[in-house]
Amino acid sequence: MDELLTRTRTAVWHPCTQMKQLDTAPPLPVARGEGPWLIGSDGRRYLDAVSSWWVNLFGHCNPRINAALVDQLGKIEHVMLAGATHEPVVELSERLARLTGLGHAFYGSDGASATEIALKMSAHYWRNTGKAEKNGFLSLQNAYHGETVGALSVTDIPLFKSTYAPLLRHTAQVPTPDARRAEPGESAEAFALRCADALEAHLDEYAATTAAFIVEPLVQGAAGMAMYHPVYLERARELCDRYAVHLIADEIAVGFGRTGSLFACEQAGIRPDFICLSKAITGGYLPLSAVFTTDAVYAAFYGDDTARGFLHSHSYTGNPLACRAALAVLDIFEQDRVIAANRVKAEAFTGLLDKVAAHKRVRHFRHLGMIWAFDVADARPGFSARFHHAALAQGVFLRPIGHTVYVMPPYVTTVDEVRTLADALCACLDRPDV
Ligand SMILES: *Cc1c(COP(=O)(O)O)cnc(C)c1O
């Protein structure tokens, strides 16, 4: 095991990591996975309480997803999607179109590339419709939409963004409706409406040069699971319609049931102009992302002129294996009535996490669907890493964001496992050195 740690430090540049810190805080060597559990090369079991960066839904080594992939491996592993097509990509596009109310699926390989696709499509739409000056983008304060250069331009997290500012295109940010920022006595709804007024003021001034407003519906994940009232999305939809600005829903983190509905936008009763999907789309198996849009957007690209078309591409666009994993995920949602089952589960999980919410160090305990989060009042610098290691010692794999601890378990996690998790969280909070 020590040998693997030496080799990983030498050969692998880990994501979102200052490599020097690995000397004192080594990564967990994982040998296998089983349901919501990671099995370390030391033979110990760790509950994957963050679904491996929010991608896993139905556990590791899920027999049904495995079987779909084995079947697909015997047919075709990959074929390029320019000049060819295949059953898995067509079926997935049809089924997700029915579920999102949008269509014309365009595929990428990860979340950031979905953001890039939506931004490019939106600006290109305005160009094709004679309004090339509408090419600016608007996002929320503390937004996260990925880290490639275009996606980072609409991201608003200084730690990830500041260093690369000279490489990025200027974009505008409007106030986040993050309910923690409400004035004392102000409801989350009233605060969201106040933030929507700020959005209106911005659009009133800049709509003529704005292509799209991109948002993470209901939960700003990387900002620290910041949750907000759905009325904000309702108002954003009205305002984007009134000012002729596209609304891009980045459901990369919240899609596929995470907030309690299959897609978060459903809770606001709105349909965006673009929806970006990734992360859980394959149940955490393979990298895949997709952007769905409206017939109106699609129609603006359709014609005899090649350059009017959307000429974007990625080598692995619509990879058949990834699409089969995604189809197996949709089958599980249907066959197991996952959304309804999760509602019951989430209530039980919330009850078990009550004692965490009541802990004296905990502030702003919040919950939506299959996400629970809280802030730690007296967190000192380095809290996140210390809490991560304290949780590992308790058999739980967590990765706090700043002073926010969150739990985003795979949907197959049981009540008994969450009882253990609640005990582990309290044990970590009880440690004065964490
Ligand atoms: C993770 C995430 C992305 C980026 O996805 P990657 O696959 O990591 O590139 C974009 N938007 C949101 C909301 C995310 O949570």
Tab-separated table of C-alpha atoms and ligand atoms in Angstrom:
chain	number	residue	atom	x	y	z
A	1	MET	CA	0.000	0.000	0.000
A	2	ASP	CA	2.825	2.428	0.865
A	3	GLU	CA	4.348	1.508	-2.455
A	4	LEU	CA	1.169	2.551	-4.293
A	5	LEU	CA	1.192	5.892	-2.471
A	6	THR	CA	4.771	6.540	-3.521
A	7	ARG	CA	3.952	5.666	-7.109
A	8	THR	CA	0.784	7.803	-7.217
A	9	ARG	CA	2.688	10.809	-5.860
A	10	THR	CA	5.351	10.370	-8.505
A	11	ALA	CA	3.282	9.453	-11.526
A	12	VAL	CA	-0.170	10.979	-11.011
A	13	TRP	CA	-1.037	14.664	-10.724
A	14	HIS	CA	-4.213	14.503	-8.613
A	15	PRO	CA	-7.155	16.836	-9.339
A	16	CYS	CA	-8.048	19.757	-7.084
A	17	THR	CA	-4.992	18.970	-4.940
A	18	GLN	CA	-1.835	20.781	-3.840
A	19	MET	CA	0.456	17.808	-4.404
A	20	LYS	CA	2.787	18.753	-1.536
A	21	GLN	CA	-0.082	18.159	0.895
A	22	LEU	CA	-0.208	14.520	-0.155
A	23	ASP	CA	2.986	13.953	1.848
A	24	THR	CA	1.059	14.429	5.076
A	25	ALA	CA	-2.423	13.602	3.821
A	26	PRO	CA	-2.127	10.650	1.432
A	27	PRO	CA	-5.049	9.634	-0.808
A	28	LEU	CA	-7.045	6.521	0.064
A	29	PRO	CA	-5.832	3.505	-1.899
A	30	VAL	CA	-9.030	1.822	-3.135
A	31	ALA	CA	-8.966	-1.773	-4.253
A	32	ARG	CA	-12.649	-2.474	-4.846
A	33	GLY	CA	-16.134	-1.093	-4.490
A	34	GLU	CA	-19.360	-2.714	-3.353
A	35	GLY	CA	-22.658	-0.816	-3.185
A	36	PRO	CA	-22.020	2.429	-1.296
A	37	TRP	CA	-18.751	1.051	0.089
A	38	LEU	CA	-15.169	1.579	-0.979
A	39	ILE	CA	-12.843	-1.214	0.066
A	40	GLY	CA	-9.323	-0.002	0.712
A	41	SER	CA	-6.207	-1.981	-0.114
A	42	ASP	CA	-5.905	-2.362	3.683
A	43	GLY	CA	-9.146	-4.385	3.533
A	44	ARG	CA	-11.080	-1.712	5.506
A	45	ARG	CA	-14.469	-0.494	4.310
A	46	TYR	CA	-15.292	3.185	3.843
A	47	LEU	CA	-18.791	4.528	3.184
A	48	ASP	CA	-18.676	6.618	-0.012
A	49	ALA	CA	-20.829	9.378	1.514
A	50	VAL	CA	-20.192	11.826	-1.349
A	51	SER	CA	-20.977	9.358	-4.149
A	52	SER	CA	-17.443	9.740	-5.545
A	53	TRP	CA	-17.811	13.456	-6.334
A	54	TRP	CA	-21.587	13.215	-6.853
A	55	VAL	CA	-21.519	10.767	-9.733
A	56	ASN	CA	-22.555	7.458	-8.199
A	57	LEU	CA	-26.251	6.631	-7.813
A	58	PHE	CA	-26.739	2.892	-7.452
A	59	GLY	CA	-23.513	1.805	-5.828
A	60	HIS	CA	-20.166	0.583	-7.034
A	61	CYS	CA	-20.098	-2.569	-9.171
A	62	ASN	CA	-23.862	-2.488	-9.607
A	63	PRO	CA	-24.842	-5.859	-11.128
A	64	ARG	CA	-27.450	-4.360	-13.499
A	65	ILE	CA	-25.155	-1.666	-14.906
A	66	ASN	CA	-22.310	-4.188	-15.110
A	67	ALA	CA	-24.513	-6.563	-17.118
A	68	ALA	CA	-25.518	-3.827	-19.574
A	69	LEU	CA	-21.864	-2.938	-20.134
A	70	VAL	CA	-20.800	-6.552	-20.613
A	71	ASP	CA	-23.575	-6.963	-23.191
A	72	GLN	CA	-22.520	-3.787	-24.997
A	73	LEU	CA	-18.841	-4.837	-24.988
A	74	GLY	CA	-19.824	-7.809	-27.129
A	75	LYS	CA	-21.466	-5.508	-29.703
A	76	ILE	CA	-19.522	-2.292	-30.242
A	77	GLU	CA	-17.335	-0.422	-27.767
A	78	HIS	CA	-17.062	2.813	-29.723
A	79	VAL	CA	-17.684	4.281	-33.123
A	80	MET	CA	-17.349	7.932	-34.077
A	81	LEU	CA	-20.669	9.806	-34.143
A	82	ALA	CA	-19.901	11.953	-37.187
A	83	GLY	CA	-20.949	9.865	-40.168
A	84	ALA	CA	-22.187	6.945	-38.016
A	85	THR	CA	-24.872	6.282	-35.419
A	86	HIS	CA	-25.917	3.449	-33.096
A	87	GLU	CA	-28.831	2.192	-31.044
A	88	PRO	CA	-27.601	3.221	-27.542
A	89	VAL	CA	-27.098	6.894	-28.471
A	90	VAL	CA	-30.439	7.113	-30.279
A	91	GLU	CA	-32.385	5.410	-27.492
A	92	LEU	CA	-30.718	7.520	-24.798
A	93	SER	CA	-31.446	10.720	-26.737
A	94	GLU	CA	-35.107	9.748	-27.166
A	95	ARG	CA	-35.617	8.778	-23.541
A	96	LEU	CA	-33.880	11.838	-22.095
A	97	ALA	CA	-35.815	14.077	-24.493
A	98	ARG	CA	-39.063	12.667	-23.098
A	99	LEU	CA	-37.831	13.232	-19.540
A	100	THR	CA	-36.465	16.763	-19.997
A	101	GLY	CA	-39.084	18.129	-22.404
A	102	LEU	CA	-36.203	19.251	-24.643
A	103	GLY	CA	-34.452	17.461	-27.497
A	104	HIS	CA	-31.659	17.361	-30.076
A	105	ALA	CA	-29.138	15.762	-27.721
A	106	PHE	CA	-25.554	16.918	-28.220
A	107	TYR	CA	-22.951	14.847	-26.393
A	108	GLY	CA	-19.657	15.608	-24.678
A	109	SER	CA	-17.509	13.639	-22.279
A	110	ASP	CA	-17.658	15.614	-19.046
A	111	GLY	CA	-19.509	18.397	-17.317
A	112	ALA	CA	-17.232	21.227	-18.357
A	113	SER	CA	-17.574	20.274	-22.014
A	114	ALA	CA	-21.389	20.354	-21.635
A	115	THR	CA	-21.083	23.920	-20.329
A	116	GLU	CA	-18.878	24.844	-23.278
A	117	ILE	CA	-21.385	23.317	-25.704
A	118	ALA	CA	-24.339	25.209	-24.194
A	119	LEU	CA	-22.458	28.542	-24.171
A	120	LYS	CA	-21.259	28.121	-27.751
A	121	MET	CA	-24.680	27.012	-28.975
A	122	SER	CA	-26.380	29.966	-27.323
A	123	ALA	CA	-24.031	32.603	-28.764
A	124	HIS	CA	-24.086	30.863	-32.157
A	125	TYR	CA	-27.908	30.866	-32.087
A	126	TRP	CA	-27.943	34.648	-31.688
A	127	ARG	CA	-25.395	35.008	-34.464
A	128	ASN	CA	-27.466	32.825	-36.773
A	129	THR	CA	-30.540	34.926	-36.016
A	130	GLY	CA	-28.802	38.216	-36.853
A	131	LYS	CA	-27.961	39.322	-33.304
A	132	ALA	CA	-24.240	38.572	-33.113
A	133	GLU	CA	-23.814	41.260	-30.450
A	134	LYS	CA	-25.695	39.012	-28.006
A	135	ASN	CA	-22.619	37.039	-26.961
A	136	GLY	CA	-22.152	37.866	-23.265
A	137	PHE	CA	-22.873	35.486	-20.411
A	138	LEU	CA	-24.382	35.937	-17.008
A	139	SER	CA	-24.096	33.633	-13.996
A	140	LEU	CA	-24.701	33.669	-10.245
A	141	GLN	CA	-22.194	34.740	-7.613
A	142	ASN	CA	-20.326	31.635	-6.369
A	143	ALA	CA	-21.424	29.689	-9.444
A	144	TYR	CA	-19.559	26.589	-10.567
A	145	HIS	CA	-19.864	25.359	-14.128
A	146	GLY	CA	-16.550	23.549	-14.666
A	147	GLU	CA	-12.931	24.471	-15.169
A	148	THR	CA	-12.106	24.544	-18.847
A	149	VAL	CA	-11.465	28.095	-20.022
A	150	GLY	CA	-15.001	28.847	-21.242
A	151	ALA	CA	-16.707	27.144	-18.305
A	152	LEU	CA	-14.353	28.845	-15.843
A	153	SER	CA	-15.406	32.192	-17.305
A	154	VAL	CA	-18.922	31.678	-15.922
A	155	THR	CA	-17.646	30.042	-12.719
A	156	ASP	CA	-17.303	32.440	-9.782
A	157	ILE	CA	-15.164	30.664	-7.200
A	158	PRO	CA	-12.012	32.746	-6.644
A	159	LEU	CA	-9.805	29.823	-5.557
A	160	PHE	CA	-10.345	28.153	-8.924
A	161	LYS	CA	-10.675	31.282	-11.047
A	162	SER	CA	-8.394	34.131	-9.962
A	163	THR	CA	-5.137	32.575	-11.138
A	164	TYR	CA	-6.498	32.147	-14.649
A	165	ALA	CA	-8.297	35.492	-14.874
A	166	PRO	CA	-6.044	36.746	-17.691
A	167	LEU	CA	-7.095	33.770	-19.822
A	168	LEU	CA	-10.812	34.210	-19.313
A	169	ARG	CA	-13.520	36.140	-21.041
A	170	HIS	CA	-15.263	38.701	-18.890
A	171	THR	CA	-18.738	37.627	-17.734
A	172	ALA	CA	-21.195	39.203	-15.304
A	173	GLN	CA	-22.481	37.804	-12.016
A	174	VAL	CA	-25.727	38.591	-10.233
A	175	PRO	CA	-26.436	38.068	-6.497
A	176	THR	CA	-26.868	34.465	-5.399
A	177	PRO	CA	-30.210	33.582	-3.810
A	178	ASP	CA	-28.290	31.287	-1.352
A	179	ALA	CA	-30.799	31.201	1.522
A	180	ARG	CA	-28.031	31.529	4.135
A	181	ARG	CA	-27.634	35.134	3.017
A	182	ALA	CA	-31.191	36.152	3.840
A	183	GLU	CA	-31.570	38.942	6.386
A	184	PRO	CA	-32.629	37.837	9.883
A	185	GLY	CA	-36.374	37.241	9.717
A	186	GLU	CA	-36.434	37.218	5.918
A	187	SER	CA	-37.744	33.982	4.371
A	188	ALA	CA	-35.762	32.088	1.731
A	189	GLU	CA	-38.571	32.914	-0.690
A	190	ALA	CA	-38.557	36.647	0.030
A	191	PHE	CA	-34.774	36.683	-0.315
A	192	ALA	CA	-34.924	34.785	-3.616
A	193	LEU	CA	-37.429	37.330	-4.933
A	194	ARG	CA	-35.130	40.163	-3.879
A	195	CYS	CA	-32.265	38.520	-5.782
A	196	ALA	CA	-34.544	38.095	-8.810
A	197	ASP	CA	-35.084	41.855	-8.743
A	198	ALA	CA	-31.321	42.270	-9.087
A	199	LEU	CA	-31.393	39.884	-12.046
A	200	GLU	CA	-34.151	41.984	-13.598
A	201	ALA	CA	-32.151	45.180	-13.131
A	202	HIS	CA	-29.133	43.575	-14.782
A	203	LEU	CA	-31.083	42.242	-17.761
A	204	ASP	CA	-32.865	45.544	-18.150
A	205	GLU	CA	-29.498	47.163	-18.786
A	206	TYR	CA	-27.534	44.448	-20.588
A	207	ALA	CA	-30.010	42.135	-22.376
A	208	ALA	CA	-28.978	43.465	-25.796
A	209	THR	CA	-25.456	42.042	-25.331
A	210	THR	CA	-26.357	38.972	-23.265
A	211	ALA	CA	-26.716	35.553	-24.872
A	212	ALA	CA	-27.558	33.466	-21.836
A	213	PHE	CA	-27.981	33.250	-18.084
A	214	ILE	CA	-26.500	29.998	-16.752
A	215	VAL	CA	-27.610	28.648	-13.339
A	216	GLU	CA	-27.255	25.609	-11.121
A	217	PRO	CA	-30.932	24.971	-10.300
A	218	LEU	CA	-31.785	24.882	-6.558
A	219	VAL	CA	-28.321	23.947	-5.254
A	220	GLN	CA	-24.967	25.602	-5.940
A	221	GLY	CA	-22.864	22.538	-5.235
A	222	ALA	CA	-19.250	23.668	-5.321
A	223	ALA	CA	-20.180	26.866	-3.471
A	224	GLY	CA	-20.804	24.578	-0.480
A	225	MET	CA	-24.243	23.097	-1.191
A	226	ALA	CA	-25.868	26.537	-1.145
A	227	MET	CA	-29.623	25.956	-1.449
A	228	TYR	CA	-32.232	28.410	-2.637
A	229	HIS	CA	-35.963	28.758	-3.127
A	230	PRO	CA	-37.419	27.552	-6.468
A	231	VAL	CA	-39.279	30.854	-6.950
A	232	TYR	CA	-35.938	32.269	-8.118
A	233	LEU	CA	-35.982	29.923	-11.115
A	234	GLU	CA	-39.605	30.771	-11.874
A	235	ARG	CA	-38.742	34.460	-11.969
A	236	ALA	CA	-35.537	33.817	-13.930
A	237	ARG	CA	-37.577	31.984	-16.577
A	238	GLU	CA	-40.041	34.893	-16.875
A	239	LEU	CA	-37.239	37.451	-17.052
A	240	CYS	CA	-35.214	35.511	-19.615
A	241	ASP	CA	-38.348	35.266	-21.766
A	242	ARG	CA	-39.124	38.949	-21.381
A	243	TYR	CA	-35.575	40.050	-22.211
A	244	ALA	CA	-34.874	37.403	-24.900
A	245	VAL	CA	-31.966	35.800	-23.076
A	246	HIS	CA	-31.442	32.017	-22.996
A	247	LEU	CA	-31.758	30.213	-19.697
A	248	ILE	CA	-29.181	27.429	-19.338
A	249	ALA	CA	-29.882	24.958	-16.527
A	250	ASP	CA	-26.643	23.345	-15.416
A	251	GLU	CA	-28.094	20.169	-13.888
A	252	ILE	CA	-24.718	18.433	-13.987
A	253	ALA	CA	-24.723	18.029	-10.191
A	254	VAL	CA	-28.439	18.143	-9.382
A	255	GLY	CA	-29.889	16.049	-12.222
A	256	PHE	CA	-30.995	12.433	-11.871
A	257	GLY	CA	-32.923	12.724	-8.657
A	258	ARG	CA	-30.413	14.447	-6.399
A	259	THR	CA	-32.795	17.213	-5.304
A	260	GLY	CA	-35.822	14.928	-4.969
A	261	SER	CA	-37.232	15.283	-8.494
A	262	LEU	CA	-35.616	13.729	-11.564
A	263	PHE	CA	-34.493	17.210	-12.619
A	264	ALA	CA	-34.327	20.190	-10.257
A	265	CYS	CA	-36.098	22.535	-12.726
A	266	GLU	CA	-39.272	20.480	-12.269
A	267	GLN	CA	-39.639	21.898	-8.752
A	268	ALA	CA	-39.942	25.383	-10.209
A	269	GLY	CA	-42.249	24.180	-12.989
A	270	ILE	CA	-39.958	25.605	-15.655
A	271	ARG	CA	-38.323	24.399	-18.829
A	272	PRO	CA	-34.914	25.924	-19.618
A	273	ASP	CA	-33.653	26.630	-23.155
A	274	PHE	CA	-30.680	24.346	-22.550
A	275	ILE	CA	-30.109	21.650	-19.967
A	276	CYS	CA	-26.598	20.349	-19.237
A	277	LEU	CA	-26.362	16.815	-17.865
A	278	SER	CA	-23.357	14.788	-16.758
A	279	LYS	CA	-21.988	13.353	-13.474
A	280	ALA	CA	-24.727	10.871	-12.435
A	281	ILE	CA	-25.930	10.300	-16.001
A	282	THR	CA	-24.011	6.984	-16.187
A	283	GLY	CA	-24.512	6.157	-12.515
A	284	GLY	CA	-20.874	7.047	-11.921
A	285	TYR	CA	-19.515	4.506	-14.400
A	286	LEU	CA	-18.190	6.359	-17.421
A	287	PRO	CA	-17.609	9.970	-18.460
A	288	LEU	CA	-20.520	11.282	-20.512
A	289	SER	CA	-22.327	14.588	-20.805
A	290	ALA	CA	-25.207	15.862	-22.884
A	291	VAL	CA	-26.868	19.154	-23.733
A	292	PHE	CA	-30.543	19.208	-24.720
A	293	THR	CA	-32.203	22.240	-26.247
A	294	THR	CA	-35.400	23.543	-27.839
A	295	ASP	CA	-36.705	23.065	-31.371
A	296	ALA	CA	-36.324	26.836	-31.857
A	297	VAL	CA	-32.590	26.738	-31.113
A	298	TYR	CA	-32.106	23.684	-33.303
A	299	ALA	CA	-34.013	25.284	-36.196
A	300	ALA	CA	-31.682	28.295	-36.221
A	301	PHE	CA	-28.744	26.008	-37.095
A	302	TYR	CA	-30.555	23.962	-39.744
A	303	GLY	CA	-29.898	24.957	-43.372
A	304	ASP	CA	-27.728	24.654	-46.451
A	305	ASP	CA	-24.774	26.633	-45.118
A	306	THR	CA	-22.241	24.357	-43.349
A	307	ALA	CA	-20.972	27.130	-41.078
A	308	ARG	CA	-24.520	27.719	-39.810
A	309	GLY	CA	-24.371	24.233	-38.312
A	310	PHE	CA	-22.932	23.426	-34.899
A	311	LEU	CA	-19.489	22.127	-35.863
A	312	HIS	CA	-18.315	21.345	-32.330
A	313	SER	CA	-17.031	17.806	-31.692
A	314	HIS	CA	-15.284	15.518	-29.217
A	315	SER	CA	-13.660	12.235	-30.257
A	316	TYR	CA	-15.754	10.176	-27.835
A	317	THR	CA	-19.067	11.942	-28.556
A	318	GLY	CA	-21.935	9.559	-27.796
A	319	ASN	CA	-19.705	6.655	-26.739
A	320	PRO	CA	-21.845	3.482	-26.889
A	321	LEU	CA	-20.601	2.028	-23.596
A	322	ALA	CA	-21.312	5.256	-21.731
A	323	CYS	CA	-24.763	5.474	-23.352
A	324	ARG	CA	-25.547	1.869	-22.346
A	325	ALA	CA	-24.584	2.647	-18.742
A	326	ALA	CA	-26.908	5.667	-18.900
A	327	LEU	CA	-29.745	3.535	-20.301
A	328	ALA	CA	-29.252	1.003	-17.501
A	329	VAL	CA	-29.497	3.907	-15.016
A	330	LEU	CA	-32.806	5.048	-16.559
A	331	ASP	CA	-34.090	1.451	-16.387
A	332	ILE	CA	-33.301	1.327	-12.666
A	333	PHE	CA	-35.108	4.659	-12.116
A	334	GLU	CA	-38.217	3.186	-13.769
A	335	GLN	CA	-38.137	-0.349	-12.446
A	336	ASP	CA	-37.385	0.602	-8.842
A	337	ARG	CA	-39.499	3.797	-8.816
A	338	VAL	CA	-36.405	5.483	-7.424
A	339	ILE	CA	-37.801	9.011	-7.038
A	340	ALA	CA	-40.677	7.813	-4.836
A	341	ALA	CA	-38.444	5.395	-2.904
A	342	ASN	CA	-35.894	8.142	-2.259
A	343	ARG	CA	-38.594	10.368	-0.801
A	344	VAL	CA	-39.246	7.775	1.911
A	345	LYS	CA	-35.534	7.152	2.414
A	346	ALA	CA	-34.685	10.840	2.643
A	347	GLU	CA	-37.212	11.322	5.431
A	348	ALA	CA	-35.661	8.491	7.423
A	349	PHE	CA	-32.129	9.774	6.739
A	350	THR	CA	-33.101	13.276	7.889
A	351	GLY	CA	-34.449	11.821	11.141
A	352	LEU	CA	-31.166	9.999	11.734
A	353	LEU	CA	-29.157	13.137	10.984
A	354	ASP	CA	-31.180	15.183	13.518
A	355	LYS	CA	-28.501	14.703	16.129
A	356	VAL	CA	-25.905	16.111	13.742
A	357	ALA	CA	-28.154	19.126	13.093
A	358	ALA	CA	-28.426	19.628	16.863
A	359	HIS	CA	-24.653	19.498	17.459
A	360	LYS	CA	-23.361	22.700	19.020
A	361	ARG	CA	-20.786	23.329	16.268
A	362	VAL	CA	-23.349	23.017	13.461
A	363	ARG	CA	-24.918	25.994	11.676
A	364	HIS	CA	-27.311	26.230	8.729
A	365	PHE	CA	-28.168	22.528	8.635
A	366	ARG	CA	-29.937	22.125	5.303
A	367	HIS	CA	-31.458	19.354	3.258
A	368	LEU	CA	-32.937	18.871	-0.190
A	369	GLY	CA	-33.735	15.488	-1.718
A	370	MET	CA	-30.650	13.312	-1.257
A	371	ILE	CA	-28.317	16.132	-0.167
A	372	TRP	CA	-27.608	17.121	3.440
A	373	ALA	CA	-25.169	19.885	4.398
A	374	PHE	CA	-24.128	22.031	7.322
A	375	ASP	CA	-21.529	24.652	8.161
A	376	VAL	CA	-19.142	24.265	11.076
A	377	ALA	CA	-19.127	27.383	13.221
A	378	ASP	CA	-15.570	27.353	14.526
A	379	ALA	CA	-13.773	25.773	11.576
A	380	ARG	CA	-10.100	26.776	11.535
A	381	PRO	CA	-7.895	26.845	8.413
A	382	GLY	CA	-7.279	23.297	7.183
A	383	PHE	CA	-10.624	22.116	8.590
A	384	SER	CA	-11.658	20.327	5.422
A	385	ALA	CA	-8.568	18.094	5.297
A	386	ARG	CA	-8.696	17.367	9.043
A	387	PHE	CA	-12.376	16.466	8.898
A	388	HIS	CA	-11.760	14.250	5.862
A	389	HIS	CA	-9.118	12.272	7.765
A	390	ALA	CA	-11.137	12.131	10.962
A	391	ALA	CA	-14.052	10.713	8.944
A	392	LEU	CA	-11.782	8.133	7.293
A	393	ALA	CA	-10.766	6.932	10.742
A	394	GLN	CA	-14.506	6.402	11.335
A	395	GLY	CA	-14.888	4.465	8.078
A	396	VAL	CA	-16.516	7.276	6.117
A	397	PHE	CA	-15.220	8.923	2.934
A	398	LEU	CA	-16.174	12.637	2.926
A	399	ARG	CA	-14.701	15.736	1.345
A	400	PRO	CA	-15.898	18.958	3.008
A	401	ILE	CA	-15.868	22.211	1.032
A	402	GLY	CA	-14.262	24.910	3.194
A	403	HIS	CA	-16.260	24.919	6.435
A	404	THR	CA	-19.213	23.075	4.863
A	405	VAL	CA	-19.642	19.368	5.463
A	406	TYR	CA	-22.079	17.650	3.144
A	407	VAL	CA	-23.460	14.194	2.668
A	408	MET	CA	-24.584	13.049	-0.759
A	409	PRO	CA	-24.878	9.273	-0.466
A	410	PRO	CA	-25.525	6.817	-3.292
A	411	TYR	CA	-29.259	6.046	-3.445
A	412	VAL	CA	-28.622	2.416	-2.467
A	413	THR	CA	-27.379	3.510	0.975
A	414	THR	CA	-29.491	1.947	3.738
A	415	VAL	CA	-30.964	3.357	6.931
A	416	ASP	CA	-28.462	1.317	8.993
A	417	GLU	CA	-25.578	2.740	7.010
A	418	VAL	CA	-26.816	6.293	7.563
A	419	ARG	CA	-27.189	5.577	11.284
A	420	THR	CA	-23.467	4.689	11.299
A	421	LEU	CA	-22.739	7.787	9.242
A	422	ALA	CA	-24.575	10.058	11.706
A	423	ASP	CA	-22.558	8.573	14.585
A	424	ALA	CA	-19.343	9.114	12.621
A	425	LEU	CA	-20.202	12.759	11.873
A	426	CYS	CA	-20.916	13.421	15.559
A	427	ALA	CA	-17.669	11.700	16.569
A	428	CYS	CA	-15.721	13.937	14.174
A	429	LEU	CA	-17.523	17.071	15.391
A	430	ASP	CA	-16.757	16.070	18.989
A	431	ARG	CA	-13.016	16.095	18.309
A	432	PRO	CA	-11.604	19.434	19.460
A	433	ASP	CA	-8.556	18.950	17.198
A	434	VAL	CA	-10.659	18.761	13.992
B	1	LIG	C1	-19.043	19.115	-11.558
B	1	LIG	C2	-19.774	20.205	-12.193
B	1	LIG	C3	-19.422	20.691	-13.460
B	1	LIG	C4	-18.205	20.188	-14.221
B	1	LIG	O1	-18.268	18.832	-14.512
B	1	LIG	P1	-16.892	18.050	-14.793
B	1	LIG	O2	-17.339	16.704	-15.251
B	1	LIG	O3	-16.162	18.001	-13.482
B	1	LIG	O4	-16.154	18.820	-15.814
B	1	LIG	C5	-20.190	21.692	-14.010
B	1	LIG	N1	-21.257	22.184	-13.362
B	1	LIG	C6	-21.626	21.747	-12.157
B	1	LIG	C7	-22.833	22.326	-11.509
B	1	LIG	C8	-20.888	20.768	-11.511
B	1	LIG	O5	-21.216	20.382	-10.281
